[in-house]
PDB file of C-alpha atoms in Angstrom:
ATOM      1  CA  UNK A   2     -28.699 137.312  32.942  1.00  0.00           C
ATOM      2  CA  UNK A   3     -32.036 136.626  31.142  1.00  0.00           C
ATOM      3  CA  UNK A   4     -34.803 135.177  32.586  1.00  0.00           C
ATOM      4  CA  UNK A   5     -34.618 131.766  31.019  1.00  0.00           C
ATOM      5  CA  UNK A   6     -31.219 131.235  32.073  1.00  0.00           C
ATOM      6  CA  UNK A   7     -32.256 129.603  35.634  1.00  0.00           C
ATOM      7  CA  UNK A   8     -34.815 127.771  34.000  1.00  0.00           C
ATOM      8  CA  UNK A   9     -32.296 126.095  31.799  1.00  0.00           C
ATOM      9  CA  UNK A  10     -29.772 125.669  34.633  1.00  0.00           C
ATOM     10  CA  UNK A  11     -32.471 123.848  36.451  1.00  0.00           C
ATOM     11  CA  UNK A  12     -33.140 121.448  33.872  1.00  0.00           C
ATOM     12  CA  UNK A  13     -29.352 120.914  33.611  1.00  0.00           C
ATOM     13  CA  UNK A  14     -29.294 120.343  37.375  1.00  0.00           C
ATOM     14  CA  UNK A  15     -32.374 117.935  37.250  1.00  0.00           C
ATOM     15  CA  UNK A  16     -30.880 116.106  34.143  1.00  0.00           C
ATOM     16  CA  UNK A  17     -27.330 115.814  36.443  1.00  0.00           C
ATOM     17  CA  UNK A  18     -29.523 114.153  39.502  1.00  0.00           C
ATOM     18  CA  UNK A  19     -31.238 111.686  37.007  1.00  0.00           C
ATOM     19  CA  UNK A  20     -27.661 110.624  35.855  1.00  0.00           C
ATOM     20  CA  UNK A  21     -26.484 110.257  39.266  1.00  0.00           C
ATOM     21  CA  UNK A  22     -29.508 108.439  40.252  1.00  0.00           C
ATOM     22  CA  UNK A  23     -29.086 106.061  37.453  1.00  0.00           C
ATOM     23  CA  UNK A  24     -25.429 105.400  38.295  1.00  0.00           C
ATOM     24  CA  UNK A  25     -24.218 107.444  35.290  1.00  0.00           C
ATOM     25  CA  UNK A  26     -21.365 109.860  37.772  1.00  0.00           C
ATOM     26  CA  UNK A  27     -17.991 109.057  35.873  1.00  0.00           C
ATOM     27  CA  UNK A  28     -16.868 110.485  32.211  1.00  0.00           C
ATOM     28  CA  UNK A  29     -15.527 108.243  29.956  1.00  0.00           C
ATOM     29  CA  UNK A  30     -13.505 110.835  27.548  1.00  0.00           C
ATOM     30  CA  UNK A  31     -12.807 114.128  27.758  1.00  0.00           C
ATOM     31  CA  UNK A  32     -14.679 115.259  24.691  1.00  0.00           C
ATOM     32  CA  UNK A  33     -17.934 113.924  24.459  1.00  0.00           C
ATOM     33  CA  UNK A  34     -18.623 111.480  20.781  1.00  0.00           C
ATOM     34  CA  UNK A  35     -21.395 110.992  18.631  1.00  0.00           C
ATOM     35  CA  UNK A  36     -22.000 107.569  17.713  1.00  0.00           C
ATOM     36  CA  UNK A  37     -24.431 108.161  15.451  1.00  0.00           C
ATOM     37  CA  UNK A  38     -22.335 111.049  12.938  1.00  0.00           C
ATOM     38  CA  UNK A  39     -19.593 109.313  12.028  1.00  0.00           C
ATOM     39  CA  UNK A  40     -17.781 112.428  11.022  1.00  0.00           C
ATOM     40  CA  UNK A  41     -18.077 113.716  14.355  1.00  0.00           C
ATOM     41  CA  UNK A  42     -14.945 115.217  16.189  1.00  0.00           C
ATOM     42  CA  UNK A  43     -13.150 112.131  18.035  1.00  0.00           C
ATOM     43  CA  UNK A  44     -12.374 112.368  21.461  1.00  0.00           C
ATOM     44  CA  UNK A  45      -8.800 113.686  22.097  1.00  0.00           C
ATOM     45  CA  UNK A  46      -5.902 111.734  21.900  1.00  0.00           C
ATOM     46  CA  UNK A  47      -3.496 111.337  24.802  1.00  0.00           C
ATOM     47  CA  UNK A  48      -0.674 114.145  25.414  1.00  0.00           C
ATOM     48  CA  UNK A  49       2.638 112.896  23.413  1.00  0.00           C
ATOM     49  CA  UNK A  50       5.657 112.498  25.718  1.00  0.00           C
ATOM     50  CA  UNK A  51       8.212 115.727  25.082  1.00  0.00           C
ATOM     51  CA  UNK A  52       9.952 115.579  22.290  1.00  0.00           C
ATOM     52  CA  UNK A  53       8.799 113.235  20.179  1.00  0.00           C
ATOM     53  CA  UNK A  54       7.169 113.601  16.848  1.00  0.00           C
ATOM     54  CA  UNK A  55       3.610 113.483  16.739  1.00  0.00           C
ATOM     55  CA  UNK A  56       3.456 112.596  13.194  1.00  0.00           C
ATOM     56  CA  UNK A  57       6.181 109.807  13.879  1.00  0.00           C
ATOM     57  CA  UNK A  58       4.802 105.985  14.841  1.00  0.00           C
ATOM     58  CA  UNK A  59       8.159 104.613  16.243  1.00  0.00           C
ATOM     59  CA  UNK A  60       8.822 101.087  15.236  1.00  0.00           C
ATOM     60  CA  UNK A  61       8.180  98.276  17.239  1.00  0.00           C
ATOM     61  CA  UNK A  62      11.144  96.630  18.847  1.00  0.00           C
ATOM     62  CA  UNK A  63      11.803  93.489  17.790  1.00  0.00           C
ATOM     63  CA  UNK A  64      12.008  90.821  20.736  1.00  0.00           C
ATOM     64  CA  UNK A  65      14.306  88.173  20.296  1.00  0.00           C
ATOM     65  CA  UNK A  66      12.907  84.994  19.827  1.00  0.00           C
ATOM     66  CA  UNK A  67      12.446  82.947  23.253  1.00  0.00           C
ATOM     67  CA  UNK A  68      15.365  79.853  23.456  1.00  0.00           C
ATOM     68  CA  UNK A  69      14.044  76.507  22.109  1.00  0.00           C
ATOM     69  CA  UNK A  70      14.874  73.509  23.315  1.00  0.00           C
ATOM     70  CA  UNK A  71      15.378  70.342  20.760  1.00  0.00           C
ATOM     71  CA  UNK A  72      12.681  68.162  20.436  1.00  0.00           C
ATOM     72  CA  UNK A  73      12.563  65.073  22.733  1.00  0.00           C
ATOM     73  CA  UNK A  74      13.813  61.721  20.786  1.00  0.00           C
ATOM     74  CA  UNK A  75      10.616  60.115  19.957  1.00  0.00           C
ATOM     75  CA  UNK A  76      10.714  56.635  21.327  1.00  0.00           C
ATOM     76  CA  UNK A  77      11.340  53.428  19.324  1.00  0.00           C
ATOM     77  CA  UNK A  78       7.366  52.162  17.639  1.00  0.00           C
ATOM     78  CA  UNK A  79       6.658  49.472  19.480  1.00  0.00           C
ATOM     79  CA  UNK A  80       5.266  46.356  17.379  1.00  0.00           C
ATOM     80  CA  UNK A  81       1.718  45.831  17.929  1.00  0.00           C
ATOM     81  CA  UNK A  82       0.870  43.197  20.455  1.00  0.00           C
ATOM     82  CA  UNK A  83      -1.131  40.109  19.175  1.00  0.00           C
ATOM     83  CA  UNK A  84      -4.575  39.614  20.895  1.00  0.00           C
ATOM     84  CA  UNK A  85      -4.407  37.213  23.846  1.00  0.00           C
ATOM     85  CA  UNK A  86      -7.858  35.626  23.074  1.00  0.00           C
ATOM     86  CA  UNK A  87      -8.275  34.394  20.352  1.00  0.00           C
ATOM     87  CA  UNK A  88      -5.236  33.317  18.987  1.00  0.00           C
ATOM     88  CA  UNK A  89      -3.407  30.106  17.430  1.00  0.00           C
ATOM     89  CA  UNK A  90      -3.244  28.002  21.273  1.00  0.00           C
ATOM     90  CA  UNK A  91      -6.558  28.663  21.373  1.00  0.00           C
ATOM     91  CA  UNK A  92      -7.440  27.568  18.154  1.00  0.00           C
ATOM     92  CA  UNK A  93      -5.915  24.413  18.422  1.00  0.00           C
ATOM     93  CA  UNK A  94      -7.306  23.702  21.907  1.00  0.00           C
ATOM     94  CA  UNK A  95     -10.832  24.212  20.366  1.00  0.00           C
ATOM     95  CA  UNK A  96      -9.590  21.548  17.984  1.00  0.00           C
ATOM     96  CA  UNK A  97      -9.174  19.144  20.606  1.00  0.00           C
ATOM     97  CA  UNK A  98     -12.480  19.725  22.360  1.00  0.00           C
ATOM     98  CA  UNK A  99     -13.946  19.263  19.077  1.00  0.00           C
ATOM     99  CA  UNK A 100     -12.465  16.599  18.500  1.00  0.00           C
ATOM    100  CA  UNK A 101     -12.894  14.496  21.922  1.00  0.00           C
ATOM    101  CA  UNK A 102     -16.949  14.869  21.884  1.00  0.00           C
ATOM    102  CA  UNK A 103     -18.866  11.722  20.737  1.00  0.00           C
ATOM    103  CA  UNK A 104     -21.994  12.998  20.652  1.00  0.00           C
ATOM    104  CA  UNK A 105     -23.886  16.122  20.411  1.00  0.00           C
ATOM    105  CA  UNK A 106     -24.284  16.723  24.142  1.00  0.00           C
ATOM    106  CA  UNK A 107     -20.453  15.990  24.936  1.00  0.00           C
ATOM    107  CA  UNK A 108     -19.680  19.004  22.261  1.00  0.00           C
ATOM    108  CA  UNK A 109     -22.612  21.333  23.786  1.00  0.00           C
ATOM    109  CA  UNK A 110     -20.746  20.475  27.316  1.00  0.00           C
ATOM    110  CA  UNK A 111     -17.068  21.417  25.914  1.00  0.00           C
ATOM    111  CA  UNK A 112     -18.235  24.648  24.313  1.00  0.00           C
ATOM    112  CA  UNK A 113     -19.907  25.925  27.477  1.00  0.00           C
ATOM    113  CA  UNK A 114     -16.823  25.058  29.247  1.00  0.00           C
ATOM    114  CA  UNK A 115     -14.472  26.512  26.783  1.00  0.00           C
ATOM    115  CA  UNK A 116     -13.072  30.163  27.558  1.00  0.00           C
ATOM    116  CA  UNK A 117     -10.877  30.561  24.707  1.00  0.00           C
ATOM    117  CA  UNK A 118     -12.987  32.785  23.025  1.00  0.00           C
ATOM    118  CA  UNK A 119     -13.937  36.993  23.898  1.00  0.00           C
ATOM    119  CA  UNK A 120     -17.363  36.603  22.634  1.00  0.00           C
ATOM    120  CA  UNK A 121     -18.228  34.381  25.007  1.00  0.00           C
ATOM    121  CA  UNK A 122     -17.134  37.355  27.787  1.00  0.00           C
ATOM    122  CA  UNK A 123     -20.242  39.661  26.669  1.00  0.00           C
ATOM    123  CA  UNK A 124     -22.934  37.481  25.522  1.00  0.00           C
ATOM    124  CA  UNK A 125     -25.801  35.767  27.542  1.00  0.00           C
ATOM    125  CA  UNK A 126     -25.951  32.487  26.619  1.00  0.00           C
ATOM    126  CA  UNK A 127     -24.309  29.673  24.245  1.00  0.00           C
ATOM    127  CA  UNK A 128     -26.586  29.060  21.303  1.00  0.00           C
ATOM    128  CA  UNK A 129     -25.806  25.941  19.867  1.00  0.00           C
ATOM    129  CA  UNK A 130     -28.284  24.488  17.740  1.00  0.00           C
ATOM    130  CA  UNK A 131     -32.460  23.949  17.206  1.00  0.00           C
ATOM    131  CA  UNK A 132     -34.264  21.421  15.422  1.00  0.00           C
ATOM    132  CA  UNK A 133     -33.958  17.974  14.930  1.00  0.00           C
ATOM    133  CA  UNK A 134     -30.505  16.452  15.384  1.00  0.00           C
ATOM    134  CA  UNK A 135     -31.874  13.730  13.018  1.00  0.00           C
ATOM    135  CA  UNK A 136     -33.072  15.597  10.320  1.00  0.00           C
ATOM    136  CA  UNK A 137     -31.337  15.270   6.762  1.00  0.00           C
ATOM    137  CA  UNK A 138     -30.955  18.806   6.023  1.00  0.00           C
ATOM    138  CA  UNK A 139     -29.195  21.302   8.496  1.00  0.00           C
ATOM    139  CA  UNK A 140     -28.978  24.459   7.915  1.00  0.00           C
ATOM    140  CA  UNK A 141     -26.236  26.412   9.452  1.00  0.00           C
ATOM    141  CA  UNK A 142     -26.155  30.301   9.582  1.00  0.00           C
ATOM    142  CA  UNK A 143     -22.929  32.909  10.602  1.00  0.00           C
ATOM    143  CA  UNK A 144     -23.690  33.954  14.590  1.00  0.00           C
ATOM    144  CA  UNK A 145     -27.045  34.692  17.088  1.00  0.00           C
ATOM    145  CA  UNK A 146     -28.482  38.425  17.479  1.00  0.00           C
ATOM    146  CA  UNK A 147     -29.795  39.901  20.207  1.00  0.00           C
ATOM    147  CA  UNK A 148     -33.316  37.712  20.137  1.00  0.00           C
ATOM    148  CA  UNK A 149     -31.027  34.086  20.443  1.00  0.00           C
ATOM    149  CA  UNK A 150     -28.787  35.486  22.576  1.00  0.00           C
ATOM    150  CA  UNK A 151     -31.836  35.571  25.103  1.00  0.00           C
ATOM    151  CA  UNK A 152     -33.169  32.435  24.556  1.00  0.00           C
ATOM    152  CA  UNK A 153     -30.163  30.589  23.661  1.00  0.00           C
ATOM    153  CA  UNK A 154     -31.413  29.106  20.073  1.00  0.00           C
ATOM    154  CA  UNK A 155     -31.169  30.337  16.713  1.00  0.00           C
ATOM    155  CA  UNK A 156     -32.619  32.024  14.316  1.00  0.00           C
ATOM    156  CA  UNK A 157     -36.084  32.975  16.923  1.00  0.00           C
ATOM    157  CA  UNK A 158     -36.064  36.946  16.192  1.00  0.00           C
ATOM    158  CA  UNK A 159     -37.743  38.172  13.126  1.00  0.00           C
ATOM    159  CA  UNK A 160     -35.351  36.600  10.166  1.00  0.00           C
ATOM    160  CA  UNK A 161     -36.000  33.181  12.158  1.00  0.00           C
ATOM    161  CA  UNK A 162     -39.510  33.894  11.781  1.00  0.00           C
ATOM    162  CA  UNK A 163     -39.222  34.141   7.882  1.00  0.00           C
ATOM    163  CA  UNK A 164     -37.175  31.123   7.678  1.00  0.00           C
ATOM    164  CA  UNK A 165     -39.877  29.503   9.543  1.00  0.00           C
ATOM    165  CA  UNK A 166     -42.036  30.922   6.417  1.00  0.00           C
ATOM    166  CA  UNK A 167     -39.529  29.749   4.207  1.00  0.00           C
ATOM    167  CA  UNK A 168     -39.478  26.248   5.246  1.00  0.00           C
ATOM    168  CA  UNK A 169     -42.877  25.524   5.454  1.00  0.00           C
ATOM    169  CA  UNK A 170     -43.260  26.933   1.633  1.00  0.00           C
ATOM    170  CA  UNK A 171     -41.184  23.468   1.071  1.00  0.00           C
ATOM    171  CA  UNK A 172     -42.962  21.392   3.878  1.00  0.00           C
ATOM    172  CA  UNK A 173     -40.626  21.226   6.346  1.00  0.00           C
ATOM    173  CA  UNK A 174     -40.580  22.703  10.053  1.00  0.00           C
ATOM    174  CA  UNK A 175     -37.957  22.472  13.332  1.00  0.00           C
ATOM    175  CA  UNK A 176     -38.811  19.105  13.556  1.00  0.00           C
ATOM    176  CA  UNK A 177     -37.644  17.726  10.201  1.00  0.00           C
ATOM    177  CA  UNK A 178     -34.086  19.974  10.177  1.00  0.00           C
ATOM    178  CA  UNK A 179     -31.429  20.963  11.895  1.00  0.00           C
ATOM    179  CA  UNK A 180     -30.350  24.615  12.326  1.00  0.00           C
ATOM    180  CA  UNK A 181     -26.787  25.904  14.195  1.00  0.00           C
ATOM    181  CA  UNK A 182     -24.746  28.740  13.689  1.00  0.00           C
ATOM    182  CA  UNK A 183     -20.697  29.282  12.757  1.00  0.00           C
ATOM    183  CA  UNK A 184     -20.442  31.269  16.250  1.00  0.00           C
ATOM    184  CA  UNK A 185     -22.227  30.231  19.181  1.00  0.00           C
ATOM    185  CA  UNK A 186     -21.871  33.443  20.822  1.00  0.00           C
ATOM    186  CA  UNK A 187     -23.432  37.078  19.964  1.00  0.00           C
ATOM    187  CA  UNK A 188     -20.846  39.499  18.873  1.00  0.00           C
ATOM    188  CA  UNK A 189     -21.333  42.340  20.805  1.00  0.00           C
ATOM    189  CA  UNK A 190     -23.698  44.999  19.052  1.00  0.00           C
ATOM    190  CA  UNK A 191     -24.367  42.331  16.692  1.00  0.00           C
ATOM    191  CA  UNK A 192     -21.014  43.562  14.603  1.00  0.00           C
ATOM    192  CA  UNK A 193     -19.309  40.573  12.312  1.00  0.00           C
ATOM    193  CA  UNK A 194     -17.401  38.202  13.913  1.00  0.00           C
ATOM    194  CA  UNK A 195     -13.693  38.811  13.296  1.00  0.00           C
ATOM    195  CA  UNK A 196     -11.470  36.670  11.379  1.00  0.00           C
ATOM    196  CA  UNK A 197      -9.800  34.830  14.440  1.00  0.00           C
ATOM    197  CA  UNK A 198     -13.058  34.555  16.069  1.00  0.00           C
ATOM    198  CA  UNK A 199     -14.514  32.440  13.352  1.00  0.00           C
ATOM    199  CA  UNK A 200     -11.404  30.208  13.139  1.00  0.00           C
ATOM    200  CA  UNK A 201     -11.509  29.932  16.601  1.00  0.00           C
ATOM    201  CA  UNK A 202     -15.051  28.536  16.452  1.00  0.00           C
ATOM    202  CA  UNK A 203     -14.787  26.363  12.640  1.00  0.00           C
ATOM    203  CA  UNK A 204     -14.133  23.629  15.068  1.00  0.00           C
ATOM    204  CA  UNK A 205     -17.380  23.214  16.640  1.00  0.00           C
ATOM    205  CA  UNK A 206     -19.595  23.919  13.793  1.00  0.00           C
ATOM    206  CA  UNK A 207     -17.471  21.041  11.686  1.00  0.00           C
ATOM    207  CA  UNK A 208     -17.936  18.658  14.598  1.00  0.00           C
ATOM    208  CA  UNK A 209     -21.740  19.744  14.963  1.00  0.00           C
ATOM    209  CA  UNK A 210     -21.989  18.578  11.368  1.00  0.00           C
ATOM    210  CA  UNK A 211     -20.010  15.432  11.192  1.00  0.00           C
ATOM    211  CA  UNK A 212     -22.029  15.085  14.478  1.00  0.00           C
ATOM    212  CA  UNK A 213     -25.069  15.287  12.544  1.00  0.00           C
ATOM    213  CA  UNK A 214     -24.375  14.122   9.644  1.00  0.00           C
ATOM    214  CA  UNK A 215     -26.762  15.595   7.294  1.00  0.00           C
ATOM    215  CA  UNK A 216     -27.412  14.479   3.542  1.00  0.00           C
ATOM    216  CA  UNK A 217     -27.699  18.282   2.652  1.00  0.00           C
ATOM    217  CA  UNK A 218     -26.490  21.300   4.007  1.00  0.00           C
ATOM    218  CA  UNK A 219     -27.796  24.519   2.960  1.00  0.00           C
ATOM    219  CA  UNK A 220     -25.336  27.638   3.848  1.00  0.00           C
ATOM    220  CA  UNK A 221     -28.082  30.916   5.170  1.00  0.00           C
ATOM    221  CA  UNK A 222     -25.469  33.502   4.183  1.00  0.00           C
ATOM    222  CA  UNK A 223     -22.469  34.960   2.514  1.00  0.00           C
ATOM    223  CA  UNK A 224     -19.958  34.369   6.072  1.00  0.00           C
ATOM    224  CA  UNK A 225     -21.345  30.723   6.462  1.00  0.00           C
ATOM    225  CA  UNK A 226     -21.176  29.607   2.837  1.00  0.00           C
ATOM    226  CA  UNK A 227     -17.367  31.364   3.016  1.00  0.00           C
ATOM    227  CA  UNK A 228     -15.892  29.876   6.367  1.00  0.00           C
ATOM    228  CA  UNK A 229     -17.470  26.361   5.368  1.00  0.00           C
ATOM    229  CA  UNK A 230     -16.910  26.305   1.855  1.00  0.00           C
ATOM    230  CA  UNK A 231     -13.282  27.846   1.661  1.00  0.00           C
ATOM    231  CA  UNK A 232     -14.119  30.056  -0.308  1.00  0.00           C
ATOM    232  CA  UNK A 233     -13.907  33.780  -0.906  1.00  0.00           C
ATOM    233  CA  UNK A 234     -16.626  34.671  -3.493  1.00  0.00           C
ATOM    234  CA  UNK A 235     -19.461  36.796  -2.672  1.00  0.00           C
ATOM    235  CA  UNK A 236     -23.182  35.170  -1.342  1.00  0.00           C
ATOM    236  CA  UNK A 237     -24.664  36.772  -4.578  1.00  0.00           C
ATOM    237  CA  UNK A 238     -22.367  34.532  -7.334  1.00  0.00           C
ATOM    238  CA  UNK A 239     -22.426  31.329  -4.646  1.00  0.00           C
ATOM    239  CA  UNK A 240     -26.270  30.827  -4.054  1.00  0.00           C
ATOM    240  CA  UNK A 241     -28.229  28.872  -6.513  1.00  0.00           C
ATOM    241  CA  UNK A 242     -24.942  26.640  -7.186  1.00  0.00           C
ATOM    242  CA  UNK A 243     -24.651  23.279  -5.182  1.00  0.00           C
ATOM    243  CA  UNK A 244     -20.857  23.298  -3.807  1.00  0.00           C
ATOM    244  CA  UNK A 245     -19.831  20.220  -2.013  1.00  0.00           C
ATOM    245  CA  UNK A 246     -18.966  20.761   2.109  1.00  0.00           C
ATOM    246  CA  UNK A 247     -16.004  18.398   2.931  1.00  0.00           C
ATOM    247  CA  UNK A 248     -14.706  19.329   6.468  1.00  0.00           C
ATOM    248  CA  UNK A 249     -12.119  17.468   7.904  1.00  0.00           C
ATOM    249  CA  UNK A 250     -13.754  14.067   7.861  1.00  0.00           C
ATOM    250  CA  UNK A 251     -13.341  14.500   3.836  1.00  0.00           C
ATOM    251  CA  UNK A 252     -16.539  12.924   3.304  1.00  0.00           C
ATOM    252  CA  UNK A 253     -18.657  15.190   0.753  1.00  0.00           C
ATOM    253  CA  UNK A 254     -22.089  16.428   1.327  1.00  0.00           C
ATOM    254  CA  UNK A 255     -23.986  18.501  -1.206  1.00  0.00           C
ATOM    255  CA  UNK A 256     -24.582  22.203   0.001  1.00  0.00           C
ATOM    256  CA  UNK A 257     -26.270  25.418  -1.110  1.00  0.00           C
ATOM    257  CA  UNK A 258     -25.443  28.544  -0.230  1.00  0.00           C
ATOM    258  CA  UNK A 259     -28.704  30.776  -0.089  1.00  0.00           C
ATOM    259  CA  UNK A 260     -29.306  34.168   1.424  1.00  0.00           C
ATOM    260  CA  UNK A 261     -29.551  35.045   4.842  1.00  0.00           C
ATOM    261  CA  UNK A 262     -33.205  35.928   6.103  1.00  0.00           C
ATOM    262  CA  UNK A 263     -31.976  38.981   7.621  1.00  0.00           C
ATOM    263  CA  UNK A 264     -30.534  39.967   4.004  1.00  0.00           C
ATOM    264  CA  UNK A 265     -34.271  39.214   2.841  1.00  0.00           C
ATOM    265  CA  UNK A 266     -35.801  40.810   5.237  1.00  0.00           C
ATOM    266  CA  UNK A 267     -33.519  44.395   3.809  1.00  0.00           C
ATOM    267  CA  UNK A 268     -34.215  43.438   0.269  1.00  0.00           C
ATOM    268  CA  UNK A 269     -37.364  41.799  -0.171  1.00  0.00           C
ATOM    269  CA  UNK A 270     -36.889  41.845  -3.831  1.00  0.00           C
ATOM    270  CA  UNK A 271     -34.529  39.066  -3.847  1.00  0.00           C
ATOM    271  CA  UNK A 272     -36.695  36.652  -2.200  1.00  0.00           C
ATOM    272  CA  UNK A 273     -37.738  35.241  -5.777  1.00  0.00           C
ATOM    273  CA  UNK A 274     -33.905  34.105  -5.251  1.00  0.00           C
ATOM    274  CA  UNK A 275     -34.243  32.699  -1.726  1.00  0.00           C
ATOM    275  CA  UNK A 276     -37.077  30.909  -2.861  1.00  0.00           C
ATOM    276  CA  UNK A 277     -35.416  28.914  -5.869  1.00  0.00           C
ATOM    277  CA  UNK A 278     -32.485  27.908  -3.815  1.00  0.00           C
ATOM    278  CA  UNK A 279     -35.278  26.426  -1.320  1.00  0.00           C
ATOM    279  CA  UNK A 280     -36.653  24.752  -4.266  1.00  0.00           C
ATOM    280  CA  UNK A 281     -33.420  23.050  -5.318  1.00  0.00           C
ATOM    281  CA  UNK A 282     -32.963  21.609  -1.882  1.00  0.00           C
ATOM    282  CA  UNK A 283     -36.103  20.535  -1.473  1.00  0.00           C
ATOM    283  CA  UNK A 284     -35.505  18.474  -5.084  1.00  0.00           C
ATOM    284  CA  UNK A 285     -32.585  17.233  -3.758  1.00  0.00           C
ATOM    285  CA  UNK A 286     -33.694  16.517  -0.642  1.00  0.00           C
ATOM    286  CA  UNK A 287     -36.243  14.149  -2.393  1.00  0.00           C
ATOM    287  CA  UNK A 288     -33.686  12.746  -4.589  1.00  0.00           C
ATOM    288  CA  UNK A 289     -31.490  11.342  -1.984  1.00  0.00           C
ATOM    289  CA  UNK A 290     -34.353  10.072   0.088  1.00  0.00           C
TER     290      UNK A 290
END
């Protein structure tokens, strides 16, 4: 044996310690592989049972299909269930309470008092009207945000602050008109009432008017001028066009339908709009006076 040969067996034996100190003491294959030359000699397969082909792949056996079991009858579709509040009972005994109030006060008392309505579950406070009950001009909008819901009165966030604007433009403030909403209560998340919400409430807001009595009415909104007027054409083709309100008393009173401060507040261009529709009830205003 040559001289180098325990040199090199030393540094094998040193390299072998270094693996076992690192944890490397088990073989993974028999032959060892070269990751990095892919034409390297791959480790050797396992032993083939006796008597069998090496060069023959036997076919997998086909396993029979587990049993099924019919699907389960799917039951009957039930028919949807009709909301317990609101619905037509409750509409009718709005109608009533609508009805039976004399005065302004008597109808604020029977809408506080009236539970036939889910809005009135989730929002703070009834907002019935501002303004002077007196006044010959009401203005009526579609339902409080977040900012009347707090304080109970309408229009008082920032679109009540540009009708505030608006009306002084024409001379007139709170105290010379009259300003309530189609629904008294906040929808939650300020999303748009629902059809059987606003019939359930048409009965106060037609009692607040003949209540009222205005010689004008001026409609702040597409869902207002809609509900009020009977009407299904959009805010854009109603405003600037004086429609006559009847309600159930029959007796006619000259309204406009206008846009909705909040709608202004989103589109400022149309304000040019706004502002004529303020102009023609002002002119009115003066003409029945």
């Amino acid at each position: 044996m040559s001289a180098a040969a325990p040199d090199s067996n030393a540094d094998i034996h040193a390299l072998l310690a270094f693996y076992a100190e690192a944890g490397v003491d088990e073989a993974l294959d028999d032959v060892p592989a070269n990751r990095f030359d892919e034409r390297a000699p791959q480790p050797r397969p396992a032993a083939q049972p006796a008597g069998e082909d090496p060069g023959h792949r036997p076919q997998a056996q086909k396993q029979a299909p587990p049993p099924t079991t019919p699907p389960a009858a799917r039951p009957p579709a039930q028919p949807a269930q009709p909301a317990a509040v609101p619905d037509g009972q409750q509409i009718a005994f709005a109608r009533e309470l609508a009805a039976s109030a004399s005065t302004l006060d008597e109808l604020r008392e029977r809408m506080a008092g009236f539970d036939g309505c889910n809005l009135k579950l989730t929002a703070k406070n009834l907002v019935f009207a501002d303004g002077n009950p007196e006044a010959s001009i009401m203005f009526v909008g579609e339902a409080p945000g977040r900012d009347e819901d707090i304080e109970g009165k309408p229009f008082v966030g920032r679109s009540g602050q540009l009708l505030d604007r608006m009306l002084k433009a024409i001379d007139l403030d709170r105290s010379k008109v009259y300003i309530a909403n189609v629904i008294p209560w906040r929808p939650p998340g300020n999303r748009a009432p629902t059809p059987q919400e606003t019939e359930i409430c048409r009965p106060f807001i037609e009692r607040q008017i003949e209540l009222v009595g205005p010689k004008i009415l001026v409609h702040l909104g597409g869902a207002s001028a809609k509900t009020l007027l009977n009407t299904t054409e959009g805010i854009l083709r109603l405003r600037g066009n004086w429609r006559v309100y009847s309600g159930r008393s029959g007796i006619g009173i000259p309204a406009m339908p206008t846009l909705h401060p909040a709608y202004l507040l989103r589109t400022p261009a149309h304000k040019r709009l706004a502002w004529r529709d303020f102009l023609e009830a002002k002119m009115k205003l003066r003409s029945l006076s």
